[in-house]
Amino acid sequence: SERVDLRGELANPIAGIEKLRLRAGLTDYQHQEIEDGSVATTFSNRGYDTRLELEHQPLAGWRGVIGLQQQQAELSVKGEESFLPTTDTRSSSLFLLESYQWQDWHVELGARQEWQQISPDNTQPESSLRGTSASVSALWDFAPNYSLVGSVSRSQRLPHAQELYANGVHVATNTLELGDARLGAETSLNTELGLRRTDADLTFNAQLFYNRVDDYIYANSLDRFENFRLIQYTQADAEFIGAEAELSYAFTPSLSATVFADHVEGRLRGGEDLPRIPATRWGSRLNHTWQDWQGEIEWYQVNTQNNIASFEQVTPAYQMLNATLSYEGMTANQEQYRLFVRGSNLLDEVAYNHTSFLSNVVPMMGRNLSLGVQVSF
């Protein structure tokens, strides 16, 4: 994978504009899948993305950014596992984000208009779609250190090339994939409500959300033989409801403990469970700092997932224990660096991820150790 990025910012380029920001990147990605010592399939993705933002001066108390984003990518799959034609995806979007502070209220408004065109190199029809999204959110500091947060949004997601044009065996996921070039945009109405406490020894953040999605795009299993599945990308009305919470307590400025949990349910409007929905998770972590040293130990449990779709299997529960130790310092040239060692799955659990196409087939990584260094300059 090779990537070149360019980022720049210009202050006060013209009257009324505080900042002009540019982000651009070129990507050239490729991986090869080897069978019996030889290359069977080559996946490649080449393209660019450009983002231009204008941050305007305050207008009647409103601060915000208006921007333009342009993306292009050519995706190809060549060889034995050529389940997807070479596709050229081009998208353009305009977006706006505005915020306003009034006494104890902070309000944000957002909008995005997107145009997408995907062209395959075979006889299947070209996909040309557009999507419109808008959101409003508010944060109310109703008491010292306490905030109530709410948001409502209407968003549209456009299908990607694999959902539209897949047609063949995808060995990496043990599936025969069928796309549908007639897929349109999926449209969701999302609501979220949260309560926070900050800047205190005892802090917490709890959120509830509900998403109602029209024409939800998902991989629908039509048949299964042993661990091999036939899937077709399908649209149907669905809904998601969930909650997440985190509570932390600082025993001292250098020692704190946290407990957390999250839960989500996803169903078709008719009541059938959706595939690959994550199971309920809950756990705790302990953080300690001493001079330039930082340590964290984390344990959590993922429950059994028995809310399953057709041709899925129950995924058993598992526990995960992770630990991280890091050291931060400065070089002779005043460059900040961080050394760390992280141990994951220290209990060496045989764990399966229900969100994977290969759940109940390929386990997650066993006990493993990572060493790393980060330098900022």
XYZ file of C-alpha atoms in Angstrom:
377
model
C 0.000 0.000 0.000
C 1.430 3.340 -1.043
C -0.162 6.654 -0.144
C 0.906 10.264 -0.671
C -0.893 13.013 1.269
C -0.895 16.780 0.959
C -2.339 19.055 3.631
C -2.306 22.831 3.695
C -3.993 25.768 5.397
C -4.174 29.463 4.477
C -5.301 32.056 7.010
C -7.625 34.905 5.963
C -7.383 34.281 2.187
C -10.281 36.627 1.384
C -12.699 38.850 3.275
C -15.157 36.858 5.380
C -13.096 33.645 5.324
C -10.914 32.832 8.338
C -9.256 29.682 6.976
C -8.934 27.786 3.717
C -7.935 24.131 4.214
C -6.927 21.571 1.593
C -6.475 17.838 2.024
C -5.557 15.600 -0.880
C -4.249 12.080 -1.219
C -3.234 9.461 -3.779
C -3.599 5.759 -2.935
C -2.185 2.689 -4.667
C -3.173 -0.526 -2.876
C -2.640 -4.155 -3.871
C -2.721 -7.554 -2.216
C -2.322 -11.032 -3.624
C -3.873 -14.247 -2.374
C -1.569 -17.258 -2.636
C -2.755 -20.807 -3.273
C -0.285 -23.726 -3.482
C 2.659 -21.336 -3.691
C 1.411 -19.277 -6.634
C -0.666 -16.103 -7.021
C -4.324 -17.021 -7.464
C -5.983 -13.610 -7.221
C -4.765 -10.010 -7.208
C -6.845 -7.249 -5.618
C -5.966 -3.619 -6.399
C -7.489 -0.248 -5.601
C -6.077 2.965 -7.058
C -7.500 6.435 -6.724
C -7.452 9.871 -5.137
C -9.475 11.980 -2.737
C -9.558 15.765 -2.361
C -11.264 17.869 0.304
C -11.498 21.673 0.324
C -12.912 23.530 3.347
C -13.783 27.203 3.888
C -14.173 28.293 7.526
C -16.147 31.527 7.565
C -16.099 34.329 10.098
C -18.968 34.350 12.638
C -22.337 35.291 11.137
C -24.922 36.329 13.733
C -23.131 34.092 16.232
C -22.904 31.076 13.917
C -19.517 29.531 13.176
C -19.041 26.916 10.509
C -17.423 25.288 7.521
C -18.587 24.779 3.962
C -16.711 22.289 1.827
C -16.328 20.250 -1.316
C -15.072 16.651 -1.537
C -14.097 14.725 -4.664
C -13.123 11.033 -4.798
C -12.206 8.541 -7.513
C -11.187 4.892 -7.202
C -10.606 2.024 -9.636
C -11.148 -1.372 -8.018
C -10.106 -4.570 -9.779
C -10.037 -8.266 -8.865
C -8.041 -10.424 -11.282
C -7.437 -14.175 -11.249
C -9.232 -17.283 -10.047
C -11.335 -15.343 -7.549
C -12.472 -12.650 -9.961
C -15.932 -12.239 -8.432
C -16.157 -8.536 -9.285
C -15.684 -6.628 -12.574
C -13.239 -3.757 -12.668
C -15.193 -0.711 -11.517
C -14.532 3.019 -11.624
C -16.225 4.911 -8.780
C -16.481 8.705 -8.838
C -18.204 10.761 -6.176
C -18.616 14.447 -5.419
C -20.199 16.061 -2.401
C -20.976 19.433 -0.896
C -21.266 19.750 2.874
C -22.004 22.343 5.529
C -21.487 22.263 9.307
C -22.599 25.156 11.534
C -22.488 25.617 15.321
C -23.992 28.180 17.710
C -23.405 28.802 21.412
C -26.189 30.460 23.428
C -25.810 30.548 27.216
C -25.815 26.874 28.318
C -26.799 25.534 24.881
C -24.555 24.416 22.044
C -26.348 23.669 18.754
C -24.942 22.098 15.580
C -26.519 21.842 12.128
C -25.145 19.743 9.282
C -26.037 18.987 5.666
C -24.442 16.957 2.867
C -25.341 16.407 -0.783
C -23.544 13.582 -2.590
C -23.422 12.423 -6.211
C -21.972 9.010 -7.082
C -21.341 7.227 -10.364
C -19.997 3.658 -10.639
C -19.064 2.234 -14.040
C -18.263 -1.500 -14.478
C -16.153 -2.790 -17.380
C -18.755 -5.395 -18.380
C -22.299 -5.328 -19.721
C -23.977 -4.539 -16.389
C -25.643 -1.118 -16.174
C -23.907 1.905 -14.728
C -25.075 3.113 -11.312
C -25.723 6.840 -10.980
C -27.199 7.921 -7.627
C -27.366 10.870 -5.286
C -27.923 11.148 -1.551
C -29.049 13.924 0.771
C -28.283 14.003 4.497
C -29.070 16.524 7.235
C -28.699 16.607 11.003
C -29.343 18.733 14.067
C -27.862 18.189 17.526
C -27.923 20.075 20.808
C -25.951 19.949 24.041
C -27.421 21.512 27.191
C -25.189 22.139 30.217
C -28.126 22.097 32.630
C -25.951 21.943 35.785
C -22.242 22.230 36.645
C -20.416 19.246 35.047
C -23.681 17.791 33.686
C -24.800 17.799 30.040
C -27.793 16.444 28.168
C -27.150 15.636 24.495
C -29.679 14.928 21.760
C -29.522 14.580 18.002
C -31.802 13.819 15.059
C -30.533 13.119 11.565
C -31.761 11.957 8.219
C -28.974 10.307 6.244
C -28.611 8.434 2.973
C -25.941 5.863 2.128
C -25.204 4.908 -1.461
C -24.273 1.308 -2.385
C -20.658 0.506 -3.180
C -19.321 -1.485 -6.138
C -19.275 -4.874 -4.401
C -22.922 -4.583 -3.375
C -23.888 -3.691 -6.935
C -21.778 -5.964 -9.127
C -20.395 -8.949 -7.161
C -20.935 -12.251 -8.963
C -18.752 -15.164 -7.942
C -16.875 -17.002 -5.211
C -15.101 -14.896 -2.584
C -12.817 -17.375 -0.837
C -11.656 -14.910 1.839
C -15.174 -14.813 3.297
C -16.251 -18.351 2.303
C -19.126 -16.980 0.245
C -20.598 -16.929 -3.223
C -21.574 -13.275 -3.586
C -24.356 -11.902 -5.760
C -24.730 -8.164 -6.188
C -27.721 -6.247 -7.508
C -27.143 -3.362 -9.920
C -30.655 -2.084 -9.160
C -29.847 -1.189 -5.539
C -30.667 2.387 -4.585
C -29.851 4.620 -1.649
C -30.693 3.496 1.869
C -32.343 6.184 3.987
C -32.226 6.283 7.782
C -33.859 8.408 10.453
C -31.557 8.421 13.478
C -32.259 9.652 16.993
C -29.892 9.703 19.954
C -30.156 10.871 23.569
C -27.286 11.011 26.039
C -26.369 12.155 29.552
C -22.815 13.131 30.538
C -20.903 14.155 33.634
C -17.429 15.650 33.159
C -14.683 17.470 35.082
C -15.168 15.556 38.333
C -13.729 12.533 40.127
C -16.796 10.549 39.076
C -17.634 10.931 35.387
C -20.008 9.059 33.123
C -21.451 9.017 29.625
C -24.655 7.106 28.782
C -26.419 7.077 25.401
C -29.529 5.549 23.844
C -30.106 5.433 20.080
C -32.757 4.316 17.616
C -32.263 4.103 13.841
C -35.121 3.414 11.435
C -33.751 2.535 7.996
C -35.705 2.321 4.744
C -34.165 0.120 2.021
C -31.332 -1.065 4.277
C -28.585 -2.813 2.255
C -27.244 -6.046 3.758
C -25.733 -9.404 2.774
C -28.688 -11.797 2.887
C -27.778 -15.500 3.153
C -29.892 -17.535 0.723
C -28.331 -20.950 1.382
C -25.523 -22.648 3.269
C -23.504 -25.825 2.810
C -21.295 -26.605 5.808
C -19.382 -23.310 6.272
C -19.920 -22.007 2.730
C -22.747 -19.543 2.150
C -24.598 -18.083 -0.815
C -25.270 -14.396 -0.132
C -27.081 -11.719 -2.102
C -26.932 -8.012 -1.397
C -30.538 -7.075 -0.676
C -32.595 -4.078 0.422
C -35.275 -4.212 3.107
C -36.643 -1.956 5.838
C -34.848 -2.396 9.164
C -34.436 -0.848 12.593
C -31.646 -0.689 15.166
C -31.916 0.075 18.863
C -29.036 0.195 21.290
C -27.346 1.688 24.313
C -23.842 2.271 25.579
C -22.541 3.534 28.887
C -19.217 4.258 30.572
C -18.524 5.258 34.170
C -15.098 6.282 35.503
C -13.774 7.178 38.950
C -10.441 8.876 39.658
C -9.126 7.580 42.989
C -6.105 9.882 42.657
C -4.830 12.146 39.848
C -2.805 9.156 38.589
C -5.144 6.199 39.221
C -8.609 5.686 37.716
C -11.011 2.831 37.036
C -13.731 2.506 34.399
C -16.662 0.178 33.806
C -18.419 0.069 30.435
C -21.084 -1.780 28.461
C -22.747 -1.649 25.041
C -25.701 -3.423 23.452
C -27.383 -3.263 20.033
C -30.265 -5.082 18.367
C -30.866 -5.075 14.607
C -33.969 -6.462 12.954
C -35.916 -6.293 9.746
C -39.249 -4.514 10.166
C -40.960 -7.891 9.908
C -39.163 -9.044 13.055
C -36.371 -11.255 11.661
C -32.901 -10.691 13.139
C -30.289 -9.144 10.852
C -27.008 -10.995 10.208
C -23.669 -10.250 11.900
C -24.993 -8.026 14.709
C -22.435 -7.741 17.561
C -23.245 -9.346 20.899
C -23.606 -7.474 24.186
C -20.256 -6.483 25.713
C -19.375 -5.339 29.230
C -16.144 -4.927 31.151
C -13.734 -2.700 33.062
C -10.297 -1.138 32.808
C -7.743 0.287 35.230
C -5.380 3.130 34.295
C -2.304 4.293 36.186
C 0.342 6.919 35.412
C 3.685 7.430 37.148
C 5.969 10.202 35.909
C 6.456 9.376 32.184
C 5.023 5.855 32.471
C 1.427 4.859 31.687
C -0.216 1.496 32.234
C -3.633 0.068 31.438
C -5.225 -3.298 32.059
C -8.581 -4.108 30.473
C -10.961 -7.030 30.844
C -14.284 -7.497 29.103
C -16.847 -10.166 28.363
C -18.697 -10.601 25.077
C -21.934 -12.507 25.618
C -23.311 -15.359 23.540
C -24.990 -14.071 20.399
C -28.130 -16.125 19.848
C -30.161 -13.460 18.037
C -29.254 -14.817 14.634
C -30.457 -14.554 11.051
C -31.263 -17.419 8.678
C -28.306 -19.775 8.062
C -26.305 -18.199 10.912
C -25.026 -20.107 13.935
C -24.928 -19.103 17.598
C -21.566 -17.552 18.515
C -20.373 -18.520 22.027
C -19.379 -16.022 24.713
C -15.746 -15.210 25.461
C -13.596 -13.111 27.786
C -10.730 -10.861 26.757
C -7.842 -9.604 28.896
C -5.496 -6.944 27.483
C -2.690 -4.885 29.024
C -0.598 -1.948 27.791
C 2.547 -0.307 29.201
C 4.003 2.838 27.601
C 6.713 5.431 28.173
C 6.732 8.987 26.814
C 9.842 11.112 26.451
C 11.658 13.770 24.425
C 14.638 13.364 22.142
C 17.674 15.662 22.192
C 16.002 17.578 19.333
C 12.834 18.083 21.402
C 10.860 15.540 19.389
C 8.217 13.714 21.404
C 8.249 9.915 21.321
C 6.280 7.076 22.848
C 7.413 3.484 23.406
C 4.767 0.868 24.141
C 4.216 -2.831 24.637
C 0.725 -4.320 24.424
C -0.412 -7.818 25.279
C -3.768 -8.903 23.832
C -5.929 -11.910 24.654
C -3.652 -12.752 27.569
C -6.019 -15.567 28.634
C -5.487 -17.186 25.197
C -9.228 -17.525 24.715
C -10.612 -19.308 21.641
C -12.922 -16.478 20.609
C -15.099 -15.952 17.544
C -16.342 -12.613 16.212
C -20.031 -12.755 15.285
C -19.715 -9.716 12.983
C -17.381 -11.676 10.677
C -18.492 -13.708 7.660
C -16.207 -16.393 9.137
C -17.778 -16.498 12.607
C -17.627 -20.053 13.996
C -14.970 -20.863 11.359
C -11.864 -18.731 11.964
C -11.113 -17.721 15.585
C -9.707 -14.359 16.575
C -5.976 -14.086 17.274
C -4.822 -15.918 20.397
C -2.347 -14.578 22.954
C -0.160 -12.000 21.201
C 2.338 -9.237 21.943
C 2.883 -5.927 20.126
C 5.888 -3.605 20.457
C 5.911 -0.136 18.954
C 7.324 3.369 18.859
C 5.658 6.637 17.860
C 7.562 9.830 17.114
C 6.075 13.306 16.571
C 8.158 15.932 14.782
